[in-house]
Amino acid sequence: MRPDKSGSLSRAGAFSADERAAVYKAIETRRDVRSQFLPDPLPDDAVRRLLAAAHHAPSVGFMQPWNFILVRDQDVRLRVWEAFNRANIEAAEMFSGQQQAAYRALKLEGIRSAPLGICITCDPDRCGDVVLGRTHNRRMDSYSTVCAVQNLWLAARAEGIGVGWVSIFHEAELKQILGVPERVEIVAWLCIGYVDQLYDQPELAIKGWRQRVPLSDLIFNDAWGRTEDAS
């Protein structure tokens, strides 16, 4: 551990109205892209900006547990798609009736159509066994890595780049394809590519799978289930 010798603090303040609007626009219009990818390759400098945004995510104990595997090779992506497809067939069988039919109608991945796949992993051993902030919750490294995913996703939205998060696979199978060590956790496979259209609302809401829960239903005051302010 190297001590901080700078002793410097920067002035904190609100963004300008335009800057705030841009941040909230990225948050509110971010979408999980499944089928709108364009075939255009992504410039290296754009990919680097997305990775830099991810690398600036908050991490518990500043452990920065993430790695990024960039996958452009068609054969590798085909193997990943085959792993997804096997798991997706299993997933469909977990639903029944109309819900199963609706699930089968969804296009849940862009592994083969997006020009770039990024596998984001979490290394729990990056800072040793005892990590500041992880002493009582061993999952904090994984939560930190999810913050990196979100940073990348919001930066991509600002760049006009779509992102789709694929989670339907057996982790051991994906590790074998990509050579990921057993001790390292796979947090996300992201499909990345330019898009020229996005849904106005989340695709699953538009297609009737599930609607956004009202924020007011999710807020408690001071204790679980307490919805009225005591003051």
Tab-separated table of N, CA, C and O in Angstrom, residues 42-88:
chain	number	residue	atom	x	y	z
A	42	LEU	N	-16.473	-1.658	-34.135
A	42	LEU	CA	-16.264	-0.586	-33.176
A	42	LEU	C	-14.811	-0.111	-33.239
A	42	LEU	O	-13.891	-0.928	-33.161
A	43	PRO	N	-14.580	1.201	-33.341
A	43	PRO	CA	-13.197	1.701	-33.337
A	43	PRO	C	-12.518	1.380	-32.007
A	43	PRO	O	-13.150	1.379	-30.947
A	44	ASP	N	-11.226	1.137	-32.073
A	44	ASP	CA	-10.478	0.791	-30.870
A	44	ASP	C	-10.550	1.893	-29.819
A	44	ASP	O	-10.617	1.612	-28.623
A	45	ASP	N	-10.541	3.167	-30.267
A	45	ASP	CA	-10.564	4.248	-29.279
A	45	ASP	C	-11.898	4.316	-28.559
A	45	ASP	O	-11.956	4.649	-27.361
A	46	ALA	N	-12.996	3.970	-29.234
A	46	ALA	CA	-14.302	3.949	-28.576
A	46	ALA	C	-14.363	2.824	-27.540
A	46	ALA	O	-14.863	3.016	-26.422
A	47	VAL	N	-13.854	1.652	-27.908
A	47	VAL	CA	-13.815	0.531	-26.961
A	47	VAL	C	-12.978	0.899	-25.746
A	47	VAL	O	-13.347	0.613	-24.602
A	48	ARG	N	-11.861	1.582	-26.004
A	48	ARG	CA	-10.984	1.981	-24.902
A	48	ARG	C	-11.698	2.942	-23.959
A	48	ARG	O	-11.542	2.859	-22.733
A	49	ARG	N	-12.498	3.853	-24.493
A	49	ARG	CA	-13.249	4.780	-23.640
A	49	ARG	C	-14.258	4.033	-22.774
A	49	ARG	O	-14.437	4.354	-21.589
A	50	LEU	N	-14.915	3.033	-23.347
A	50	LEU	CA	-15.873	2.246	-22.567
A	50	LEU	C	-15.169	1.504	-21.432
A	50	LEU	O	-15.660	1.460	-20.295
A	51	LEU	N	-14.021	0.920	-21.738
A	51	LEU	CA	-13.273	0.188	-20.715
A	51	LEU	C	-12.745	1.132	-19.644
A	51	LEU	O	-12.722	0.790	-18.451
A	52	ALA	N	-12.329	2.335	-20.050
A	52	ALA	CA	-11.863	3.317	-19.070
A	52	ALA	C	-12.999	3.727	-18.141
A	52	ALA	O	-12.798	3.902	-16.928
A	53	ALA	N	-14.203	3.885	-18.701
A	53	ALA	CA	-15.353	4.213	-17.861
A	53	ALA	C	-15.620	3.095	-16.860
A	53	ALA	O	-15.877	3.347	-15.668
A	54	ALA	N	-15.544	1.857	-17.326
A	54	ALA	CA	-15.743	0.720	-16.423
A	54	ALA	C	-14.677	0.702	-15.336
A	54	ALA	O	-14.966	0.453	-14.151
A	55	HIS	N	-13.444	0.997	-15.725
A	55	HIS	CA	-12.333	0.948	-14.781
A	55	HIS	C	-12.392	2.074	-13.750
A	55	HIS	O	-11.699	2.022	-12.723
A	56	HIS	N	-13.208	3.088	-13.991
A	56	HIS	CA	-13.402	4.163	-13.028
A	56	HIS	C	-14.585	3.898	-12.097
A	56	HIS	O	-14.987	4.794	-11.340
A	57	ALA	N	-15.111	2.703	-12.124
A	57	ALA	CA	-16.213	2.369	-11.218
A	57	ALA	C	-15.726	2.328	-9.775
A	57	ALA	O	-14.549	2.078	-9.513
A	58	PRO	N	-16.632	2.571	-8.830
A	58	PRO	CA	-16.251	2.411	-7.422
A	58	PRO	C	-15.994	0.944	-7.117
A	58	PRO	O	-16.649	0.059	-7.674
A	59	SER	N	-15.019	0.683	-6.257
A	59	SER	CA	-14.778	-0.693	-5.830
A	59	SER	C	-14.404	-0.706	-4.358
A	59	SER	O	-13.651	0.156	-3.890
A	60	VAL	N	-14.954	-1.663	-3.655
A	60	VAL	CA	-14.714	-1.785	-2.223
A	60	VAL	C	-13.233	-2.042	-1.974
A	60	VAL	O	-12.614	-2.901	-2.610
A	61	GLY	N	-12.652	-1.292	-1.041
A	61	GLY	CA	-11.231	-1.430	-0.759
A	61	GLY	C	-10.349	-1.036	-1.927
A	61	GLY	O	-9.158	-1.316	-1.923
A	62	PHE	N	-10.937	-0.362	-2.930
A	62	PHE	CA	-10.233	0.012	-4.166
A	62	PHE	C	-9.507	-1.196	-4.749
A	62	PHE	O	-8.416	-1.099	-5.295
A	63	MET	N	-10.173	-2.380	-4.649
A	63	MET	CA	-9.519	-3.606	-5.096
A	63	MET	C	-9.560	-3.783	-6.615
A	63	MET	O	-8.781	-4.551	-7.166
A	64	GLN	N	-10.492	-3.098	-7.308
A	64	GLN	CA	-10.563	-3.168	-8.767
A	64	GLN	C	-10.480	-4.624	-9.244
A	64	GLN	O	-9.537	-5.012	-9.951
A	65	PRO	N	-11.463	-5.438	-8.907
A	65	PRO	CA	-11.341	-6.882	-9.124
A	65	PRO	C	-11.642	-7.342	-10.547
A	65	PRO	O	-11.586	-8.532	-10.834
A	66	TRP	N	-11.932	-6.415	-11.435
A	66	TRP	CA	-12.392	-6.771	-12.777
A	66	TRP	C	-11.271	-7.043	-13.768
A	66	TRP	O	-10.170	-6.538	-13.670
A	67	ASN	N	-11.590	-7.889	-14.739
A	67	ASN	CA	-10.826	-8.034	-15.979
A	67	ASN	C	-11.818	-8.015	-17.124
A	67	ASN	O	-13.011	-8.310	-16.941
A	68	PHE	N	-11.326	-7.673	-18.311
A	68	PHE	CA	-12.172	-7.560	-19.495
A	68	PHE	C	-11.592	-8.427	-20.608
A	68	PHE	O	-10.479	-8.170	-21.082
A	69	ILE	N	-12.323	-9.455	-21.018
A	69	ILE	CA	-11.906	-10.303	-22.131
A	69	ILE	C	-12.658	-9.842	-23.374
A	69	ILE	O	-13.889	-9.970	-23.447
A	70	LEU	N	-11.935	-9.264	-24.337
A	70	LEU	CA	-12.548	-8.790	-25.572
A	70	LEU	C	-12.586	-9.932	-26.578
A	70	LEU	O	-11.552	-10.503	-26.912
A	71	VAL	N	-13.784	-10.258	-27.051
A	71	VAL	CA	-13.943	-11.412	-27.938
A	71	VAL	C	-14.524	-10.945	-29.270
A	71	VAL	O	-15.691	-10.565	-29.357
A	72	ARG	N	-13.683	-10.984	-30.287
A	72	ARG	CA	-14.119	-10.648	-31.647
A	72	ARG	C	-14.128	-11.877	-32.557
A	72	ARG	O	-14.811	-11.887	-33.580
A	73	ASP	N	-13.378	-12.896	-32.201
A	73	ASP	CA	-13.236	-14.089	-33.033
A	73	ASP	C	-14.591	-14.780	-33.214
A	73	ASP	O	-15.280	-15.102	-32.238
A	74	GLN	N	-14.959	-15.018	-34.469
A	74	GLN	CA	-16.270	-15.602	-34.764
A	74	GLN	C	-16.398	-17.017	-34.215
A	74	GLN	O	-17.464	-17.414	-33.740
A	75	ASP	N	-15.333	-17.794	-34.274
A	75	ASP	CA	-15.406	-19.173	-33.785
A	75	ASP	C	-15.623	-19.206	-32.278
A	75	ASP	O	-16.402	-20.023	-31.774
A	76	VAL	N	-14.941	-18.327	-31.560
A	76	VAL	CA	-15.131	-18.274	-30.111
A	76	VAL	C	-16.546	-17.842	-29.788
A	76	VAL	O	-17.211	-18.425	-28.914
A	77	ARG	N	-17.026	-16.822	-30.491
A	77	ARG	CA	-18.393	-16.355	-30.220
A	77	ARG	C	-19.432	-17.407	-30.576
A	77	ARG	O	-20.462	-17.505	-29.913
A	78	LEU	N	-19.167	-18.208	-31.592
A	78	LEU	CA	-20.080	-19.298	-31.919
A	78	LEU	C	-20.137	-20.308	-30.781
A	78	LEU	O	-21.219	-20.782	-30.403
A	79	ARG	N	-18.990	-20.641	-30.197
A	79	ARG	CA	-18.967	-21.578	-29.068
A	79	ARG	C	-19.707	-21.004	-27.862
A	79	ARG	O	-20.423	-21.727	-27.157
A	80	VAL	N	-19.552	-19.704	-27.657
A	80	VAL	CA	-20.285	-19.063	-26.558
A	80	VAL	C	-21.783	-19.108	-26.835
A	80	VAL	O	-22.587	-19.396	-25.942
A	81	TRP	N	-22.159	-18.834	-28.092
A	81	TRP	CA	-23.588	-18.896	-28.438
A	81	TRP	C	-24.138	-20.309	-28.226
A	81	TRP	O	-25.258	-20.476	-27.730
A	82	GLU	N	-23.385	-21.316	-28.608
A	82	GLU	CA	-23.851	-22.695	-28.421
A	82	GLU	C	-24.054	-23.005	-26.939
A	82	GLU	O	-25.022	-23.684	-26.572
A	83	ALA	N	-23.154	-22.478	-26.086
A	83	ALA	CA	-23.319	-22.668	-24.643
A	83	ALA	C	-24.573	-21.959	-24.162
A	83	ALA	O	-25.348	-22.494	-23.349
A	84	PHE	N	-24.769	-20.734	-24.648
A	84	PHE	CA	-25.996	-20.007	-24.316
A	84	PHE	C	-27.233	-20.767	-24.781
A	84	PHE	O	-28.209	-20.908	-24.042
A	85	ASN	N	-27.209	-21.258	-26.006
A	85	ASN	CA	-28.389	-21.907	-26.572
A	85	ASN	C	-28.789	-23.141	-25.776
A	85	ASN	O	-29.981	-23.388	-25.539
A	86	ARG	N	-27.797	-23.912	-25.332
A	86	ARG	CA	-28.112	-25.079	-24.504
A	86	ARG	C	-28.786	-24.651	-23.199
A	86	ARG	O	-29.779	-25.254	-22.771
A	87	ALA	N	-28.248	-23.619	-22.577
A	87	ALA	CA	-28.833	-23.142	-21.318
A	87	ALA	C	-30.202	-22.506	-21.555
A	87	ALA	O	-31.106	-22.632	-20.722
A	88	ASN	N	-30.360	-21.843	-22.696
A	88	ASN	CA	-31.631	-21.191	-22.995
A	88	ASN	C	-32.750	-22.198	-23.204
A	88	ASN	O	-33.906	-21.964	-22.823
